[in-house]
PDB file of N, CA and C in Angstrom:
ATOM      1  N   UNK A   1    -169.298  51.751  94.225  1.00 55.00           N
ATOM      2  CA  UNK A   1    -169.495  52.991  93.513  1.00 55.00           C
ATOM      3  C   UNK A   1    -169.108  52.793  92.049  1.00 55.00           C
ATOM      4  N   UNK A   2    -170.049  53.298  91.217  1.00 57.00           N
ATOM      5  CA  UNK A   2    -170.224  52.749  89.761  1.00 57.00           C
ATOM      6  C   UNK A   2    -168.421  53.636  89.344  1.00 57.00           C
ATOM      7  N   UNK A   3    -168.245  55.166  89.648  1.00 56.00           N
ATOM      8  CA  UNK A   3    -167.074  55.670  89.378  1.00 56.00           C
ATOM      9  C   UNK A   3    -165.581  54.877  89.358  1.00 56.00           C
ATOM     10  N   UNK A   4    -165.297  54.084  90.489  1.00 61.00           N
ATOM     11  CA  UNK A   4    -164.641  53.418  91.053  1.00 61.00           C
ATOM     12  C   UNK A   4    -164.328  51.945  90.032  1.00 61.00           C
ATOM     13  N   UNK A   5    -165.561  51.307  89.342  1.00 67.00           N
ATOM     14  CA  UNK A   5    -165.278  50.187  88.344  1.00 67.00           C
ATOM     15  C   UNK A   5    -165.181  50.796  87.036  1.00 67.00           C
ATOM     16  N   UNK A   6    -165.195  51.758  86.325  1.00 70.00           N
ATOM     17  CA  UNK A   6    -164.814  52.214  85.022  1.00 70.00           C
ATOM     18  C   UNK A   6    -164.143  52.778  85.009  1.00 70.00           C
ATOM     19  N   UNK A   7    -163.575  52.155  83.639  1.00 74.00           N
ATOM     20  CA  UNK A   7    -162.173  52.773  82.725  1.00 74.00           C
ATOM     21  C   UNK A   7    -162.598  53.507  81.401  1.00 74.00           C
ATOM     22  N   UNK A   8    -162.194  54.658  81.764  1.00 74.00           N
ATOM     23  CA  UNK A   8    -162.325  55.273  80.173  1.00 74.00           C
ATOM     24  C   UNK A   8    -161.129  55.017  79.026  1.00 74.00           C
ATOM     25  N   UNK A   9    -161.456  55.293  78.136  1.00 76.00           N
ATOM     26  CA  UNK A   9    -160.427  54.893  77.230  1.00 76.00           C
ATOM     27  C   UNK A   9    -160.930  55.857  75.802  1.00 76.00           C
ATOM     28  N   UNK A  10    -160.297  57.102  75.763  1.00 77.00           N
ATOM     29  CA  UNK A  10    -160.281  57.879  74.392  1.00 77.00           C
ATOM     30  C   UNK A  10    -159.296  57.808  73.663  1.00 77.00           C
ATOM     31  N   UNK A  11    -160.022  57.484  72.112  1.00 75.00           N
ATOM     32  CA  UNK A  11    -158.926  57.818  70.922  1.00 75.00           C
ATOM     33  C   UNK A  11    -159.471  59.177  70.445  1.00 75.00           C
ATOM     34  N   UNK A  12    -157.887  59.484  70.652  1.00 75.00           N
ATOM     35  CA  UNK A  12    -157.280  60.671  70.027  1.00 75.00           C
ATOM     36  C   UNK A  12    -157.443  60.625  68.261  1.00 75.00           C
ATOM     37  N   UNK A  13    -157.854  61.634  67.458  1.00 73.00           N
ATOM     38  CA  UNK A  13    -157.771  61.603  66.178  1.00 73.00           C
ATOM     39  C   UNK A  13    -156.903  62.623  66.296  1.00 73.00           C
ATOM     40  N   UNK A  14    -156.407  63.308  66.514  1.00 74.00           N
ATOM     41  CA  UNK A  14    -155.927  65.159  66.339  1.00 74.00           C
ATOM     42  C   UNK A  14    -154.814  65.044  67.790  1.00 74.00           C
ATOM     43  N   UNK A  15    -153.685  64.393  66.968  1.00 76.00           N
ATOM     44  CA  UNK A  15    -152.626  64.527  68.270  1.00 76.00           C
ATOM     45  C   UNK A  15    -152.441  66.005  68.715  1.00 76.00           C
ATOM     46  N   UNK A  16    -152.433  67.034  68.212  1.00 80.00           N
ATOM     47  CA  UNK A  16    -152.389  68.493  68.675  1.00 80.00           C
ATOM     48  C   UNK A  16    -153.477  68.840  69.193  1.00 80.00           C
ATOM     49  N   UNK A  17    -154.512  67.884  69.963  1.00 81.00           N
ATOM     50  CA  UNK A  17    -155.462  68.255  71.022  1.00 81.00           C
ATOM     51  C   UNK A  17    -155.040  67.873  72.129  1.00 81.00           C
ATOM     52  N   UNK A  18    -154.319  67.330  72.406  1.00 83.00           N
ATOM     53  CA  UNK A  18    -154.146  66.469  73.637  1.00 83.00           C
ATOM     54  C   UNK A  18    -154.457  67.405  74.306  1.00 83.00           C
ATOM     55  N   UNK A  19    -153.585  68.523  74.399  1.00 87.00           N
ATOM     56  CA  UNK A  19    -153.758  69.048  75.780  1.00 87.00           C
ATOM     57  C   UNK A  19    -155.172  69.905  75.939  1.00 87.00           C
ATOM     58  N   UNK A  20    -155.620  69.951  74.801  1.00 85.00           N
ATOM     59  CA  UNK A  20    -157.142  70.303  74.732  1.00 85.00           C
ATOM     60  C   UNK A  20    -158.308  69.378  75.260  1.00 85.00           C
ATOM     61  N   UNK A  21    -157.608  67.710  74.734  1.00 84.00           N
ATOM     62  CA  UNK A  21    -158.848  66.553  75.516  1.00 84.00           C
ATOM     63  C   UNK A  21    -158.182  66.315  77.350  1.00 84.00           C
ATOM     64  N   UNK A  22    -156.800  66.536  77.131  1.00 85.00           N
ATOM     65  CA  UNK A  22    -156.421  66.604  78.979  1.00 85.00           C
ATOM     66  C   UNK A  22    -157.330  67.461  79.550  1.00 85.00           C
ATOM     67  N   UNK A  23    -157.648  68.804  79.402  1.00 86.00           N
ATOM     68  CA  UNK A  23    -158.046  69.859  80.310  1.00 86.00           C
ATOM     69  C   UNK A  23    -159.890  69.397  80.202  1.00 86.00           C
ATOM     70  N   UNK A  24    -160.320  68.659  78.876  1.00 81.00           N
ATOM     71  CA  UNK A  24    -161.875  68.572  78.987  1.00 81.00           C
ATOM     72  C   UNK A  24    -162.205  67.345  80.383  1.00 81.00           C
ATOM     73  N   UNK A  25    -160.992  66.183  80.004  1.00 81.00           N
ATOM     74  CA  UNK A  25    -161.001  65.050  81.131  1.00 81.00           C
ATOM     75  C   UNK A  25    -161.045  65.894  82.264  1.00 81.00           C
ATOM     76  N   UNK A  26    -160.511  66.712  82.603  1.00 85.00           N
ATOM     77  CA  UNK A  26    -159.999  66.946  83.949  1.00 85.00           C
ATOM     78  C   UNK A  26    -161.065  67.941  84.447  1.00 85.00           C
ATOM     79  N   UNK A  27    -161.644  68.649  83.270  1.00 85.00           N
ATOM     80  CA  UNK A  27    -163.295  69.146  83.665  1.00 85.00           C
ATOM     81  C   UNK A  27    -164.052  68.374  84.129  1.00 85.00           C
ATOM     82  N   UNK A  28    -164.550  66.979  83.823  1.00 80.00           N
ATOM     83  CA  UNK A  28    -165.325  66.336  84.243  1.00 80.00           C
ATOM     84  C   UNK A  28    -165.555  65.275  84.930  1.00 80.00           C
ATOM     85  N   UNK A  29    -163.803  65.791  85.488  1.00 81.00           N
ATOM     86  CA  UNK A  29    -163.292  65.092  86.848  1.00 81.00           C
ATOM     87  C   UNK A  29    -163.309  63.423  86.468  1.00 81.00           C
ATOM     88  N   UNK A  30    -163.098  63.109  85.312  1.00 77.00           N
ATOM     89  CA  UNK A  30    -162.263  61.822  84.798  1.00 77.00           C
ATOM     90  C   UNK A  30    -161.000  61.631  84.753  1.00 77.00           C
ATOM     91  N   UNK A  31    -160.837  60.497  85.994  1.00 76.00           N
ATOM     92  CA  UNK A  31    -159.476  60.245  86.432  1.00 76.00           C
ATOM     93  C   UNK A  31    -158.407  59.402  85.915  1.00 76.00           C
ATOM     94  N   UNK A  32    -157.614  59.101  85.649  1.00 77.00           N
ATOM     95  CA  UNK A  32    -157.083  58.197  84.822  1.00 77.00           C
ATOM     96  C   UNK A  32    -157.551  57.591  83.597  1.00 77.00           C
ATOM     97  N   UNK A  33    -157.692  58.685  82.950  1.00 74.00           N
ATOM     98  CA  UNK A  33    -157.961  57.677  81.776  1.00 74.00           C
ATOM     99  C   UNK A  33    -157.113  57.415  80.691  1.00 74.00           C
ATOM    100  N   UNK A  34    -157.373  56.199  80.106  1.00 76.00           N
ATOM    101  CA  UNK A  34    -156.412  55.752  79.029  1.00 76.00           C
ATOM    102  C   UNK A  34    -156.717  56.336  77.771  1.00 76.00           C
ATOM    103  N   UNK A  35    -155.880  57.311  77.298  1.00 75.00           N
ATOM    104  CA  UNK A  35    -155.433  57.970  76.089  1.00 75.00           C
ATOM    105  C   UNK A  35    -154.917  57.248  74.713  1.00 75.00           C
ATOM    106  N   UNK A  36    -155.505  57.025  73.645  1.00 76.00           N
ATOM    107  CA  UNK A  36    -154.662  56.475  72.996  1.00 76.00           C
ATOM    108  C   UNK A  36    -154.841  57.319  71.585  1.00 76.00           C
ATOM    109  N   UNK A  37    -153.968  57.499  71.238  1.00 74.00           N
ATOM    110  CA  UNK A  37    -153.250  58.663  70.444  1.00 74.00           C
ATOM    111  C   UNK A  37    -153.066  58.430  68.607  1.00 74.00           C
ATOM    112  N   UNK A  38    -153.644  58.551  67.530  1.00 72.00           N
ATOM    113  CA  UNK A  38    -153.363  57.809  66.560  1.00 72.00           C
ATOM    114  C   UNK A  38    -152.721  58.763  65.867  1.00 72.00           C
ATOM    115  N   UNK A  39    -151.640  58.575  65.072  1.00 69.00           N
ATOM    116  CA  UNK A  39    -150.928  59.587  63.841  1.00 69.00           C
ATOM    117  C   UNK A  39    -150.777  58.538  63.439  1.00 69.00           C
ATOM    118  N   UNK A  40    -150.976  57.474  62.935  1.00 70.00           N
ATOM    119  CA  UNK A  40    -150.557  56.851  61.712  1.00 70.00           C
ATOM    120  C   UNK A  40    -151.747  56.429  61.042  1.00 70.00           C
ATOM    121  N   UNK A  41    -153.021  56.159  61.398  1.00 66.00           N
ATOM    122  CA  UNK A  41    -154.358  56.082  61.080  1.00 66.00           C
ATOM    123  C   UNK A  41    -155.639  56.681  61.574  1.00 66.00           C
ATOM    124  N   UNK A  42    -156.997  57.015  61.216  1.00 67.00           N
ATOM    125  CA  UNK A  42    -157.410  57.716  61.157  1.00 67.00           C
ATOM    126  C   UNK A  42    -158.622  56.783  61.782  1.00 67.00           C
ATOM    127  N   UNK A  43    -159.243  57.612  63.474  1.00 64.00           N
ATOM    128  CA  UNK A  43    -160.246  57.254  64.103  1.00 64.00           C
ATOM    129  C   UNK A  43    -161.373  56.371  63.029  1.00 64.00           C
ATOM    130  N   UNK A  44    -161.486  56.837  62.081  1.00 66.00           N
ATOM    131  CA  UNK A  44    -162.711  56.281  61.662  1.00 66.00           C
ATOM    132  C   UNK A  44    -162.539  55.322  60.632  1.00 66.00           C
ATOM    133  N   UNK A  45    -161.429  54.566  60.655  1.00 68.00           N
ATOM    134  CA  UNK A  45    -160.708  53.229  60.397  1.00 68.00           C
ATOM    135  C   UNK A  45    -161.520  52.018  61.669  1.00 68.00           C
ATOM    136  N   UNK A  46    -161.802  52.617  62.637  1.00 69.00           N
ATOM    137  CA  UNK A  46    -162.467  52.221  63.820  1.00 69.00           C
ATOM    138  C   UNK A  46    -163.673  52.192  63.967  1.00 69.00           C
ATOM    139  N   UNK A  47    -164.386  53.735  63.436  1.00 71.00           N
ATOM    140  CA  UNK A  47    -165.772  53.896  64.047  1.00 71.00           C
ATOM    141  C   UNK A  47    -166.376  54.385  63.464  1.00 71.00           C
ATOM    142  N   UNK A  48    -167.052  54.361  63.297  1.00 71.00           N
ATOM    143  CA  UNK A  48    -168.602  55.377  61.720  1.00 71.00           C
ATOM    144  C   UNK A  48    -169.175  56.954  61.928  1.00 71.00           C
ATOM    145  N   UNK A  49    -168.905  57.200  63.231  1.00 71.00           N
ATOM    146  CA  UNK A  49    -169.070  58.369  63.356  1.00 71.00           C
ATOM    147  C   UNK A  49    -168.385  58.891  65.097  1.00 71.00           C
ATOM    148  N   UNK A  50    -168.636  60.198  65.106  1.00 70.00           N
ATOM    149  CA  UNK A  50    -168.348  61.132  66.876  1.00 70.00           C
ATOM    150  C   UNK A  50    -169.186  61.088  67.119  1.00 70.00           C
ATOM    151  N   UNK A  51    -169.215  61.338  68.661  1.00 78.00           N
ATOM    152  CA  UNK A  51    -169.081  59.761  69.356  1.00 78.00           C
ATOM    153  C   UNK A  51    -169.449  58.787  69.045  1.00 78.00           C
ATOM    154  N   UNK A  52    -168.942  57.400  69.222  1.00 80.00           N
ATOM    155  CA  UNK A  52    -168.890  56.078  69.123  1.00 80.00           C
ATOM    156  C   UNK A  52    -168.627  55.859  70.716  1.00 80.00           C
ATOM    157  N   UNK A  53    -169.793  55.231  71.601  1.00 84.00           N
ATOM    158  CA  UNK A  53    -169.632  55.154  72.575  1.00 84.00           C
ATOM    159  C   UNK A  53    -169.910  53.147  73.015  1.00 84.00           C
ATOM    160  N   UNK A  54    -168.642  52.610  73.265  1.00 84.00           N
ATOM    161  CA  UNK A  54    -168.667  51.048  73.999  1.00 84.00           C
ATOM    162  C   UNK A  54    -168.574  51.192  75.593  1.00 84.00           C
ATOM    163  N   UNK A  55    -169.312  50.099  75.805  1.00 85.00           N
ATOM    164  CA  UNK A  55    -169.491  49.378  77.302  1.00 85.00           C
ATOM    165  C   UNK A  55    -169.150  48.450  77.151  1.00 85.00           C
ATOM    166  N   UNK A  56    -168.234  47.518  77.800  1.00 85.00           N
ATOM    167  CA  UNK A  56    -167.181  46.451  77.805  1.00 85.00           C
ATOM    168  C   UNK A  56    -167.356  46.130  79.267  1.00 85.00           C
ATOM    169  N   UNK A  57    -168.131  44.590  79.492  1.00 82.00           N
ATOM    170  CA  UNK A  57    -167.582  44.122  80.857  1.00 82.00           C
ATOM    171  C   UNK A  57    -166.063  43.428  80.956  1.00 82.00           C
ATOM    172  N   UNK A  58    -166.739  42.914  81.847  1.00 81.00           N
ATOM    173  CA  UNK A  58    -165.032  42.441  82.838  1.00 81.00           C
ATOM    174  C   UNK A  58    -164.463  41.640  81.949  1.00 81.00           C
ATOM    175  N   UNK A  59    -165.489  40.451  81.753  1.00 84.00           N
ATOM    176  CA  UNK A  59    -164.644  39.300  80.723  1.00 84.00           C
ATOM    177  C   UNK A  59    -164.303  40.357  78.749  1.00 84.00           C
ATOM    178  N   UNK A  60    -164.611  41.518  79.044  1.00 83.00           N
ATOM    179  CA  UNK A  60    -164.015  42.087  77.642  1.00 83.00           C
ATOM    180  C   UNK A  60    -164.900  41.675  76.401  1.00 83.00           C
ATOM    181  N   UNK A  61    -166.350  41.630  77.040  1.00 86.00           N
ATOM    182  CA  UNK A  61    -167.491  41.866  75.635  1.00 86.00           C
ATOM    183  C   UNK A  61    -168.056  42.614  75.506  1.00 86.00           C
ATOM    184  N   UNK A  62    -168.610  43.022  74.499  1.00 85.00           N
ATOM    185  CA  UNK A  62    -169.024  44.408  74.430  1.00 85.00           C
ATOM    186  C   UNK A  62    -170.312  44.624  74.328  1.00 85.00           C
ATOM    187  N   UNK A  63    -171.025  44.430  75.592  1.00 87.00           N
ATOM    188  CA  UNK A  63    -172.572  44.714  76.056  1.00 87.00           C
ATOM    189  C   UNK A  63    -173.444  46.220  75.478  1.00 87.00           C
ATOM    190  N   UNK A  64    -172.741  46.830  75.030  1.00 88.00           N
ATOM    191  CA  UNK A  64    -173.609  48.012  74.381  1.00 88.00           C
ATOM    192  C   UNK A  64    -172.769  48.692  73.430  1.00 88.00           C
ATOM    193  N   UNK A  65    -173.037  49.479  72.591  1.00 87.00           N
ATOM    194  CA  UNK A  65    -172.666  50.112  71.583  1.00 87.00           C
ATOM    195  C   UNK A  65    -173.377  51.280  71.505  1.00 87.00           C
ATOM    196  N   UNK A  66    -173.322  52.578  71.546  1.00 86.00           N
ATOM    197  CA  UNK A  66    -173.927  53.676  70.856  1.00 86.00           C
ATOM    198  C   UNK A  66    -173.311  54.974  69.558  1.00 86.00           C
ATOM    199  N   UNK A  67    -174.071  54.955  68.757  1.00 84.00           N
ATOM    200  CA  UNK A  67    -173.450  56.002  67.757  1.00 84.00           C
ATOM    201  C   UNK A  67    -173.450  56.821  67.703  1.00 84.00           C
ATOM    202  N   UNK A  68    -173.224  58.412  67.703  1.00 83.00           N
ATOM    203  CA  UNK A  68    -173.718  59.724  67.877  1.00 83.00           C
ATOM    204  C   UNK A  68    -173.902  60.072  69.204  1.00 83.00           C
ATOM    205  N   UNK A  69    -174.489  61.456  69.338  1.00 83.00           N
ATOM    206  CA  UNK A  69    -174.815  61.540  71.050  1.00 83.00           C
ATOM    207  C   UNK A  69    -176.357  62.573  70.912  1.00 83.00           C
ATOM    208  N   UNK A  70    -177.250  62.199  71.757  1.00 87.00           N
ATOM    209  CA  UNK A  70    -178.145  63.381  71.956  1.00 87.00           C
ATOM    210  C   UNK A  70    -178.060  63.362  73.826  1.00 87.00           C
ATOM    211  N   UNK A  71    -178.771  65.497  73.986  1.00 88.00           N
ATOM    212  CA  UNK A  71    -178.531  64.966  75.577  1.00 88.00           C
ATOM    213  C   UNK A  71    -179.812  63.611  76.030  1.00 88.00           C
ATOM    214  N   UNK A  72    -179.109  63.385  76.969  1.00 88.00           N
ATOM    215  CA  UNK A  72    -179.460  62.599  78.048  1.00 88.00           C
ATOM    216  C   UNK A  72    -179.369  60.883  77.432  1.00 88.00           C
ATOM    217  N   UNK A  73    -178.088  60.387  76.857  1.00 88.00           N
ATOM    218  CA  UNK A  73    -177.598  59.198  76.817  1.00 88.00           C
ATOM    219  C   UNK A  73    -176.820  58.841  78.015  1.00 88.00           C
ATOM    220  N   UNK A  74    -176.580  60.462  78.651  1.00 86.00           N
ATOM    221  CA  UNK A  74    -175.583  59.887  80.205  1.00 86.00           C
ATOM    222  C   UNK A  74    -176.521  58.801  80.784  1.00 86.00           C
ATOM    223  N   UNK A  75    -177.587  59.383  80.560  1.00 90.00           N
ATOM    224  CA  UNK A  75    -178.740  57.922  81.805  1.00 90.00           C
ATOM    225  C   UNK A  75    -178.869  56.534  81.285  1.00 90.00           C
ATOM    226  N   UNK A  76    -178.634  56.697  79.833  1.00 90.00           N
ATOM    227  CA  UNK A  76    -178.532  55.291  79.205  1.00 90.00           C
ATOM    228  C   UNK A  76    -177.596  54.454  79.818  1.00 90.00           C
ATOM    229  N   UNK A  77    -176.111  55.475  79.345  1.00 87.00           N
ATOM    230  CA  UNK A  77    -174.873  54.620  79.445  1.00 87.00           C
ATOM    231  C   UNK A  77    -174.855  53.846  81.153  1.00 87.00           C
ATOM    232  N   UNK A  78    -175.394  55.124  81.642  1.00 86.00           N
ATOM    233  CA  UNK A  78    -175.290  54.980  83.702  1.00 86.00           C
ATOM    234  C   UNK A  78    -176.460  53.151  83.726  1.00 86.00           C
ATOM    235  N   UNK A  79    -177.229  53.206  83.273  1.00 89.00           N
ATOM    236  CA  UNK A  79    -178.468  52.273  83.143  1.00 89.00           C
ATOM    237  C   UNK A  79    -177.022  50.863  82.560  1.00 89.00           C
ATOM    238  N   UNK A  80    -176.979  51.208  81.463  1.00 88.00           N
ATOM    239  CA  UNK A  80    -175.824  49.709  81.248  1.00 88.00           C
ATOM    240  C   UNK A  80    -175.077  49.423  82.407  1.00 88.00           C
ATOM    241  N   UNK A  81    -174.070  50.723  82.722  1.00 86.00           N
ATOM    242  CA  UNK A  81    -173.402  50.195  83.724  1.00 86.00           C
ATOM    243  C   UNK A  81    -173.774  49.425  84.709  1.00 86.00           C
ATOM    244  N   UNK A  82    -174.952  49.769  85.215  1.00 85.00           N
ATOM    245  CA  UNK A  82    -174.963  49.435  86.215  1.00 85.00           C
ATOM    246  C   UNK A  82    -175.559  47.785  86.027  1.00 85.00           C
ATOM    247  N   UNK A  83    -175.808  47.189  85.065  1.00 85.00           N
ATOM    248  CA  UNK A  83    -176.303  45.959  84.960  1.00 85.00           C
ATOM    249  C   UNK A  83    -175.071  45.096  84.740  1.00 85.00           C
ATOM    250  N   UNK A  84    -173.799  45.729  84.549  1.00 83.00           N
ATOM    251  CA  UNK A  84    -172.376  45.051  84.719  1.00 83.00           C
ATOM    252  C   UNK A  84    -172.332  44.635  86.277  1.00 83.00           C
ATOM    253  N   UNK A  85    -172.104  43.829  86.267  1.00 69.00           N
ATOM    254  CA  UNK A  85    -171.637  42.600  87.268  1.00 69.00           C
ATOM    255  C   UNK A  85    -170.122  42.095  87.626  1.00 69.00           C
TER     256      UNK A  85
END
């Protein structure tokens, strides 16, 4: 089950959301995910724009990249996954 092999992993820009991005995770029934929290630098030291979406296999390369979001990239991202091995 594709659920079962991914790890999410959000950076936080706006430490006074947390409990605003906790309750969205927990809407969409994303379980453990890794939080990482920045106050000393600023998300987009990282990334060019919201969302910045990576796919990372096992050995830790980064098989896809997307910038922005329109609907229906869920089928994209689901389509990468599933060609992880």
């Amino acid at each position: 089950q594709i659920k079962d092999s991914v790890q999410f992993i959000f950076i936080l820009n706006q430490p006074k959301r947390l409990e605003q991005a906790k309750s969205l995770l927990a809407e969409y029934n994303i379980d453990d995910p890794v939080l990482a929290i920045l106050s000393n630098q600023n998300a987009y030291d990282l990334i060019r724009a919201e969302p910045t979406t990576w796919i990372i296999n096992h050995e830790g390369r980064i098989i896809y990249k997307h910038v922005g979001y329109q609907q229906g990239d869920e089928k994209i991202y689901l389509s990468e996954i599933k060609k992880i091995k």
